[in-house]
Coordinates of C-alpha atoms in Angstrom, one line a residue:
X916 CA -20.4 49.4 9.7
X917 CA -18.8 47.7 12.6
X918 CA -14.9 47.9 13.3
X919 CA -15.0 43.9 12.6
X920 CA -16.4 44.2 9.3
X921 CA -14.2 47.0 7.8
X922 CA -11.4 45.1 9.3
X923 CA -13.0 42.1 7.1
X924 CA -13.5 43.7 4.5
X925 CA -9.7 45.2 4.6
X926 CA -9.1 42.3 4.0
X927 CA -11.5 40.0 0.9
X928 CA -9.6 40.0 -2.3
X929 CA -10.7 42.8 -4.9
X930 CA -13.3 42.0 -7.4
X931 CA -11.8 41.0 -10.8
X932 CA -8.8 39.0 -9.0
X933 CA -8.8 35.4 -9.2
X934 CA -6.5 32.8 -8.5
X935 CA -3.8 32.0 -10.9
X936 CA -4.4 27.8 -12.0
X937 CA -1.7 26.1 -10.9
X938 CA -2.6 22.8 -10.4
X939 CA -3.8 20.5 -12.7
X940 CA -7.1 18.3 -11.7
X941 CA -6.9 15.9 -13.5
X942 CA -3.0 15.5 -12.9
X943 CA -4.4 15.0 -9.3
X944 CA -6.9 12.4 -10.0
X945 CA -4.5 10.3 -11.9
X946 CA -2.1 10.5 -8.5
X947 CA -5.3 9.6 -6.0
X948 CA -6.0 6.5 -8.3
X949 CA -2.3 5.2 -8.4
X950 CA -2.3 5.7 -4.9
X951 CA -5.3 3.2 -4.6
X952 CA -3.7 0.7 -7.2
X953 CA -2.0 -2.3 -5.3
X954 CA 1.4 -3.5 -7.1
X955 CA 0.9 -6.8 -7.8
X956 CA 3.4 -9.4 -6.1
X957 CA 5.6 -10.2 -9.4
X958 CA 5.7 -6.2 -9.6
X959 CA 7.4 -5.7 -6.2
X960 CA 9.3 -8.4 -6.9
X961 CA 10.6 -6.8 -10.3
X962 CA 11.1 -3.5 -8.4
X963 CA 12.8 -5.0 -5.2
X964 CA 15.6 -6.8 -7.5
X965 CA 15.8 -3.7 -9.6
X966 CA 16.7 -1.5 -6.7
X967 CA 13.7 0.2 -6.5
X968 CA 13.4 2.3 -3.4
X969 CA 9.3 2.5 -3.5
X970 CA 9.3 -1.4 -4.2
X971 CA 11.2 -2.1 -1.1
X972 CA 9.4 0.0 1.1
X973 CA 5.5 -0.7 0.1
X974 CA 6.9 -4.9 0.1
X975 CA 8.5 -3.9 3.8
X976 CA 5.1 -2.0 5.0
X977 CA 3.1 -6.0 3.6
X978 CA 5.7 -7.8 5.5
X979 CA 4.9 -5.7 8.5
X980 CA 0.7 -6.0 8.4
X981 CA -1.4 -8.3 10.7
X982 CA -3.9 -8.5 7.3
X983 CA -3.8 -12.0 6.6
X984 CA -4.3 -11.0 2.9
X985 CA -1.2 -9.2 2.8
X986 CA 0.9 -12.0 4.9
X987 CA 0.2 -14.0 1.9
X988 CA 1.6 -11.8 -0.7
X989 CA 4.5 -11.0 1.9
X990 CA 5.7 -14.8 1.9
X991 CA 5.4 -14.6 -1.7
X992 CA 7.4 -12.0 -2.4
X993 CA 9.9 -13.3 0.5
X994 CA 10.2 -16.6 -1.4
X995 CA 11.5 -15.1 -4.5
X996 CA 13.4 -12.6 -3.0
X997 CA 15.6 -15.4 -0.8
X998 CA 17.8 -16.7 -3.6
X999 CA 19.3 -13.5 -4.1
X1000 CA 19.4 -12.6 -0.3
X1001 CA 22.3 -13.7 2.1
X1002 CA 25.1 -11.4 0.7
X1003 CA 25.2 -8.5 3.2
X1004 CA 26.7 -8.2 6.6
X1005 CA 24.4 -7.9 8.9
X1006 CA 25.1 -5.2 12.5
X1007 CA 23.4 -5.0 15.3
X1008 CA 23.5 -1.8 17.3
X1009 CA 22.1 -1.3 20.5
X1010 CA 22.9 1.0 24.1
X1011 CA 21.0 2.7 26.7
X1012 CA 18.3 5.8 25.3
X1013 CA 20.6 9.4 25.5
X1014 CA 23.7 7.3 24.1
X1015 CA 23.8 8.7 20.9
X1016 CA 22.7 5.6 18.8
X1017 CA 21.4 7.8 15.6
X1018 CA 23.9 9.8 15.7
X1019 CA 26.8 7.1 15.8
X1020 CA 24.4 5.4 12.7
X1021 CA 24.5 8.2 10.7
X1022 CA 28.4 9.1 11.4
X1023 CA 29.4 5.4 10.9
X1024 CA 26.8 4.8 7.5
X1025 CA 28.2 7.6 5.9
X1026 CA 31.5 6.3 6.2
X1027 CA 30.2 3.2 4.7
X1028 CA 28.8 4.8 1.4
X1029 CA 31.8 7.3 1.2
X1030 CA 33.4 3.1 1.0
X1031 CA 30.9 3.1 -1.9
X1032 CA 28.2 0.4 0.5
X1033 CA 24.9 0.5 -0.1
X1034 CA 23.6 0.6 4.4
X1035 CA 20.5 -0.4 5.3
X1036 CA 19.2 0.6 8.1
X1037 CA 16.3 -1.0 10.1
X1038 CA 15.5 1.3 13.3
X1039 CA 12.5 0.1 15.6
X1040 CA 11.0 3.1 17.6
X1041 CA 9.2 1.9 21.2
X1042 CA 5.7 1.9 20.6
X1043 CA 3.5 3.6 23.1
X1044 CA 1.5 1.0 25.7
X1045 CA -1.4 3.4 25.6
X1046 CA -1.9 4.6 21.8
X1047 CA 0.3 2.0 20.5
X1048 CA 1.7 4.9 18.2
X1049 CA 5.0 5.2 17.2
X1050 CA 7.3 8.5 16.7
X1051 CA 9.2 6.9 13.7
X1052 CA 11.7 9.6 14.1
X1053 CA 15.1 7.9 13.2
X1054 CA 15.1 9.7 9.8
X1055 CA 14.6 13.1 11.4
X1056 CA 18.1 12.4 13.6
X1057 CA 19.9 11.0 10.3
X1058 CA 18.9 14.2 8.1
X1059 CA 22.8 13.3 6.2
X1060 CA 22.4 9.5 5.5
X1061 CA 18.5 10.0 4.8
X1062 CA 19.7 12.3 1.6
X1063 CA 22.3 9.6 0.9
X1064 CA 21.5 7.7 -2.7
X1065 CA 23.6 4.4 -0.9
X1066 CA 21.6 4.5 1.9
X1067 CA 18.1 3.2 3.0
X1068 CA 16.4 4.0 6.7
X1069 CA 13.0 2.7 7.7
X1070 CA 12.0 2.7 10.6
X1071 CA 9.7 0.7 12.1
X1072 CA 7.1 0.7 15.2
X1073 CA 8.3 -2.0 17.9
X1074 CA 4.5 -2.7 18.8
X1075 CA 4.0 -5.4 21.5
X1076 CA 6.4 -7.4 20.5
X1077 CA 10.0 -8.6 22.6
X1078 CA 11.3 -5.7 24.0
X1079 CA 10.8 -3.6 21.1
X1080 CA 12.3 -5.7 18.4
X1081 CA 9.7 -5.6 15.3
X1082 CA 8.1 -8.6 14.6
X1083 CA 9.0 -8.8 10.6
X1084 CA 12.8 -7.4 11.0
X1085 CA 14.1 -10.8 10.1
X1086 CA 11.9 -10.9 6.6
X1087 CA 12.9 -7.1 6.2
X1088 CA 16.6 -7.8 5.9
X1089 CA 15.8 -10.8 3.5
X1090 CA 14.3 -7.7 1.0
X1091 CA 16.7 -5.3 1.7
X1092 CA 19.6 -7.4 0.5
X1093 CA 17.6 -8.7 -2.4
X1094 CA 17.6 -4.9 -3.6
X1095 CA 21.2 -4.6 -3.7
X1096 CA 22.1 -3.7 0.1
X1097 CA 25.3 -5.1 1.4
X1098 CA 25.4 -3.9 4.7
X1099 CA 22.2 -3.9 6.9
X1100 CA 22.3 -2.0 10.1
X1101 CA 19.8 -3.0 12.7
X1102 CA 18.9 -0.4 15.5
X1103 CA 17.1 -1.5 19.1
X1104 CA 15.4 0.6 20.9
X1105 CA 17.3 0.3 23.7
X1106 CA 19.0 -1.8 26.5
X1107 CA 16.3 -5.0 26.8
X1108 CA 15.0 -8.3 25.8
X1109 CA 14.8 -7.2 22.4
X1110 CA 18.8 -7.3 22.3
X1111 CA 18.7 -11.0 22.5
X1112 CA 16.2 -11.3 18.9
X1113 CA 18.6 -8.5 17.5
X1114 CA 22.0 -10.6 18.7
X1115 CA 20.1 -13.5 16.6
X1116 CA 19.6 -12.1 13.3
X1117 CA 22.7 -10.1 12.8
X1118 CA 26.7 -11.1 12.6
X1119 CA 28.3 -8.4 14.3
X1120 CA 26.6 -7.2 18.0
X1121 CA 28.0 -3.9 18.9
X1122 CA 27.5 -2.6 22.1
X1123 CA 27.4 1.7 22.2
X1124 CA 28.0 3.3 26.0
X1125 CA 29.2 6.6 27.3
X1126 CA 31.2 7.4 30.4
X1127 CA 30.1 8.6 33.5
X1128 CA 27.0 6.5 33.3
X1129 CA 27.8 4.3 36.9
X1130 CA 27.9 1.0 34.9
X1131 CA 31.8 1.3 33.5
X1132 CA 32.8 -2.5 35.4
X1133 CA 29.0 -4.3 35.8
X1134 CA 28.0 -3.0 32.2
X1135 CA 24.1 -2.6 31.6
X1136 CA 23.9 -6.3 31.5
X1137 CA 26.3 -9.1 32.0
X1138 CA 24.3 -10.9 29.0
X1139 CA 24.6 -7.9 27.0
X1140 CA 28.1 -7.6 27.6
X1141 CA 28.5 -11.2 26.8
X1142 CA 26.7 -10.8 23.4
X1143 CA 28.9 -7.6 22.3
X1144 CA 31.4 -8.4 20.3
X1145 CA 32.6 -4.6 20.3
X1146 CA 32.1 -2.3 23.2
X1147 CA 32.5 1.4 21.4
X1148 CA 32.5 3.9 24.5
X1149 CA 30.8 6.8 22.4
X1150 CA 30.8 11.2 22.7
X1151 CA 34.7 10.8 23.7
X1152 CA 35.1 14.7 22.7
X1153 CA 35.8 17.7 24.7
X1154 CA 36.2 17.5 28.1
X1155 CA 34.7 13.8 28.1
X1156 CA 38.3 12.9 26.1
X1157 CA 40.0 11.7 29.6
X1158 CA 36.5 9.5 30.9
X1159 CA 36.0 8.0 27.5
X1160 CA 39.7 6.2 27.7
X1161 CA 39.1 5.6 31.5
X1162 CA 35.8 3.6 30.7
X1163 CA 38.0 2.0 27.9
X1164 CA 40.2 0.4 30.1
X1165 CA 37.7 -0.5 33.0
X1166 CA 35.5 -2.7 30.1
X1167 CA 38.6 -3.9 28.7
X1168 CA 39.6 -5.3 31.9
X1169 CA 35.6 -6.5 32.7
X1170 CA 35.6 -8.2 29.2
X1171 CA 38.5 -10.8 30.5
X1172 CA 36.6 -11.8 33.0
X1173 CA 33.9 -13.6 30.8
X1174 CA 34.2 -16.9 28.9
X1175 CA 35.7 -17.1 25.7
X1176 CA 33.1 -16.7 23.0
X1177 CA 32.5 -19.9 20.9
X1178 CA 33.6 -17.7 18.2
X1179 CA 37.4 -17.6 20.0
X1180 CA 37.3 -14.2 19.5
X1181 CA 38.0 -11.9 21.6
X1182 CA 35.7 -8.5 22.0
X1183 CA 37.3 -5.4 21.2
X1184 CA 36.9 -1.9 24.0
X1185 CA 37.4 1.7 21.6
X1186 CA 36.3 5.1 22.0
X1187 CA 35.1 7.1 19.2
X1188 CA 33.0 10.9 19.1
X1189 CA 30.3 10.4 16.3
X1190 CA 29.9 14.0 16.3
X1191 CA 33.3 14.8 15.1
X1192 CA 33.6 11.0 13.0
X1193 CA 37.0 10.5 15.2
X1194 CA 37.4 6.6 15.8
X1195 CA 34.9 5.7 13.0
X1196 CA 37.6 4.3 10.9
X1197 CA 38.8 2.4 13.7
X1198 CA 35.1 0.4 14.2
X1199 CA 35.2 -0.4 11.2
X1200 CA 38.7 -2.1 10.4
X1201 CA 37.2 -4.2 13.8
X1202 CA 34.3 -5.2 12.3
X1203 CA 36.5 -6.2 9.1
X1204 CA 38.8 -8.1 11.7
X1205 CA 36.1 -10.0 13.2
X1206 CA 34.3 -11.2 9.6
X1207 CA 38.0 -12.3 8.2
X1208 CA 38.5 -14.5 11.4
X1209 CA 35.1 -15.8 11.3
X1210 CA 35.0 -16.8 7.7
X1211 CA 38.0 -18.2 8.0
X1212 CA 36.9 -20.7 10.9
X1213 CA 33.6 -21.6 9.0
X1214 CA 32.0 -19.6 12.4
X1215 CA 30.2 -17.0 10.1
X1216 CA 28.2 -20.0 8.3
X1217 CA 27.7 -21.9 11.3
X1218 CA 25.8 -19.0 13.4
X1219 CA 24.2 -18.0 9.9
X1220 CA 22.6 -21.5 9.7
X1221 CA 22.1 -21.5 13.8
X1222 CA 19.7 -18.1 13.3
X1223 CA 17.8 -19.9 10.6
X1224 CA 16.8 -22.7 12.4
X1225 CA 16.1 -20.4 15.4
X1226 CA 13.5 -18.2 13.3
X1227 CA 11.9 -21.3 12.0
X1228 CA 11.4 -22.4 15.5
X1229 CA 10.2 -18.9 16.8
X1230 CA 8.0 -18.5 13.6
X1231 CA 6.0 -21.9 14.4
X1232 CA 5.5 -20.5 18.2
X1233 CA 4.6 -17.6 17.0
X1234 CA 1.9 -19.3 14.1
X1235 CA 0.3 -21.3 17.3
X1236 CA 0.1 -18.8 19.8
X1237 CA -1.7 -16.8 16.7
X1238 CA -4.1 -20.1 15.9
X1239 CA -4.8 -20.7 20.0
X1240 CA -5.9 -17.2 20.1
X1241 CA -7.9 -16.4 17.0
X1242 CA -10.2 -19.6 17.5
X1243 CA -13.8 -18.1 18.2
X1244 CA -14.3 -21.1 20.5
X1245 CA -11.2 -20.7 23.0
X1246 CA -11.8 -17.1 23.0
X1247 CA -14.9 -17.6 24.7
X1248 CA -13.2 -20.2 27.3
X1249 CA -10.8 -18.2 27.9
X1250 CA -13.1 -15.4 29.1
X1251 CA -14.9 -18.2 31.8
X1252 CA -11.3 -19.7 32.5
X1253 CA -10.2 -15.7 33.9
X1254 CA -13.3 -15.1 35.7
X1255 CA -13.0 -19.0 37.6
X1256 CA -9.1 -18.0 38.6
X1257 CA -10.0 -14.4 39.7
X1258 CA -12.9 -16.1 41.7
X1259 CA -10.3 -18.8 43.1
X1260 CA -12.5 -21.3 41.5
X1261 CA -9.8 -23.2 39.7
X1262 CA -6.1 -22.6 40.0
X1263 CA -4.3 -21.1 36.9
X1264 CA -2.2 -24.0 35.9
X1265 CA -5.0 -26.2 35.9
X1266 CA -7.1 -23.5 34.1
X1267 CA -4.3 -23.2 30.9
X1268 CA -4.1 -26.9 31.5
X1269 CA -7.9 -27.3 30.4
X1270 CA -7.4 -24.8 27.8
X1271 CA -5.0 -26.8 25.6
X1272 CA -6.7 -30.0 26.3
X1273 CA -10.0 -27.7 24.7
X1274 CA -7.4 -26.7 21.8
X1275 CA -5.9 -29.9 20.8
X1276 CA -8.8 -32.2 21.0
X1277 CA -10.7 -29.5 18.2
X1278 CA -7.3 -30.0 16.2
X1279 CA -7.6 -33.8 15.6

């Protein structure tokens, strides 16, 4: 016998040994076929009002699909969700990759449930250009808040959309508050486009940035900056104490250099460290500042009712760039229209303009 087949054989189980049964087939069969079952609409509904994590998520995963099918049941389920929507405060949170976005979410939501909140959070993760996948690991760098009961984190994949901002985020928060969530926390993926659809879905824009970066007076952005309504200057710990509250004052003193916001108020600069929770507090008794004054001035209604028509507008766009493209006969015109302006045949204005003209005249 060969040194590989004693070793083998060192190592088979010895005859009259079997496995203990510890599972239960037809437990197993029962779990496969639930799996397969689709809630019904009125279901999700009943689940989503009730609070019902599972509800949320698998309504929040049809709001998200390209399958017409599902858009369907989405808008249903978004219809009867809306009258009990519209009672949350809505943050957006955004800063450059490496400046400790997660970390600050998790430091600053579990502040918020220790207040007895119920947080929402809605991360989108970059998708890739090449696979189109999607890390979705925001709950893996919130392992604290993830385990919270008041807390709810999905995150999303950005896909091809603006800068990274999913394209169903809007609808998503519309659900979440529906279940019961009275703060929603929105997460970009970073400093982008994708800050100005975040800036117009949420009431409170905050702006996250570290010293030491090069960008202390011109900020990443001066639209960004002009769209913050809070700069938080974040990992002021350690040694980084003295930078932090030099980066402070340099924003502070960029910040009065920009218009005053229609809102008439006036942004606030602070430090914080969301390792150690220190300024925390601080955030949010600005945030609390900010929706006093605004509800106060009817300015919180006002911008509410601006971002709805603004989605309504961007949700037709987006219905006829969808039509335009998904008609069998333009997609074959369009093919001859790109060969005829790589071949300088036809200019590309003219070439788009020929294209609607197709479009509109099979409309009628």
């Amino acid at each position: 016998m060969s040194d590989f087949n004693k070793q083998a054989g060192s190592l088979t189980e010895k005859a009259g040994i079997s496995s203990p049964e510890i599972t239960n087939i037809s437990a197993i069969n029962q779990i496969k076929f639930k799996r397969r079952q689709q809630p019904s609409s009125q279901e999700l509904i009943s689940g989503i009002l009730s609070g019902n994590r599972t509800a949320l998520s698998r309504a929040i995963t049809l709001v998200e699909s390209t399958n017409p099918e599902h858009a369907e049941k989405a808008d249903e389920i978004i219809n009867a969700c809306l009258p009990y929507a519209n009672k949350s405060i809505r943050i957006g949170i955004t800063g450059v990759p490496g400046v400790g976005k997660s970390t600050f979410i998790e430091a600053f939501g579990t502040h918020l449930t220790q207040l007895n909140k119920k947080v929402a959070v809605l991360a989108v993760d970059p998708s890739s250009s090449i696979s189109h996948g999607s890390i979705l690991g925001d709950k893996t760098r919130m392992e604290e808040l993830v385990k919270d009961e008041n807390a709810f984190i999905r995150p999303s994949a950005s896909g091809e959309n603006l800068g990274g901002v999913a394209r169903k985020t809007r609808e998503s928060i519309i659900l979440c508050e529906a279940a019961g969530f009275d703060t929603i926390i929105i997460e970009t993926v970073g400093v982008g486009q994708s800050e100005t659809a975040v800036h117009s879905m949420v009431d409170f824009f905050l702006l996250l940035k570290i010293s030491g970066a090069g960008d202390e007076l011109q900020g990443i952005k001066r639209g960004i900056m002009e769209m913050a309504d809070a700069i938080v200057i974040n990992k002021a710990d350690g040694d980084n104490i003295k930078k932090a509250h030099q980066a402070k004052v340099d924003f502070n003193r960029a910040l009065h250099l920009f218009p005053p916001k229609k809102s008439n108020w006036q942004p606030k600069v602070t430090t914080c460290s969301a390792v150690t929770r220190e300024g925390i507090l601080d955030i949010w008794n600005t945030i609390l500042d900010y929706f006093e004054m605004t509800r106060e001035t009817g300015f919180f209604q006002e911008k509410r009712n601006e971002q709805n028509n603004f989605w309504m507008m961007e949700t037709i766009n987006e219905q006829l760039k969808q039509n335009f493209y998904n008609q069998p006969d333009i997609i074959s015109l369009l093919e001859q229209s790109k060969k005829a302006v790589q071949n300088d045949e036809i200019s590309p204005f003219a070439a788009a303009q020929n294209l609607l003209e197709f479009y509109f005249k099979g409309t009628k």
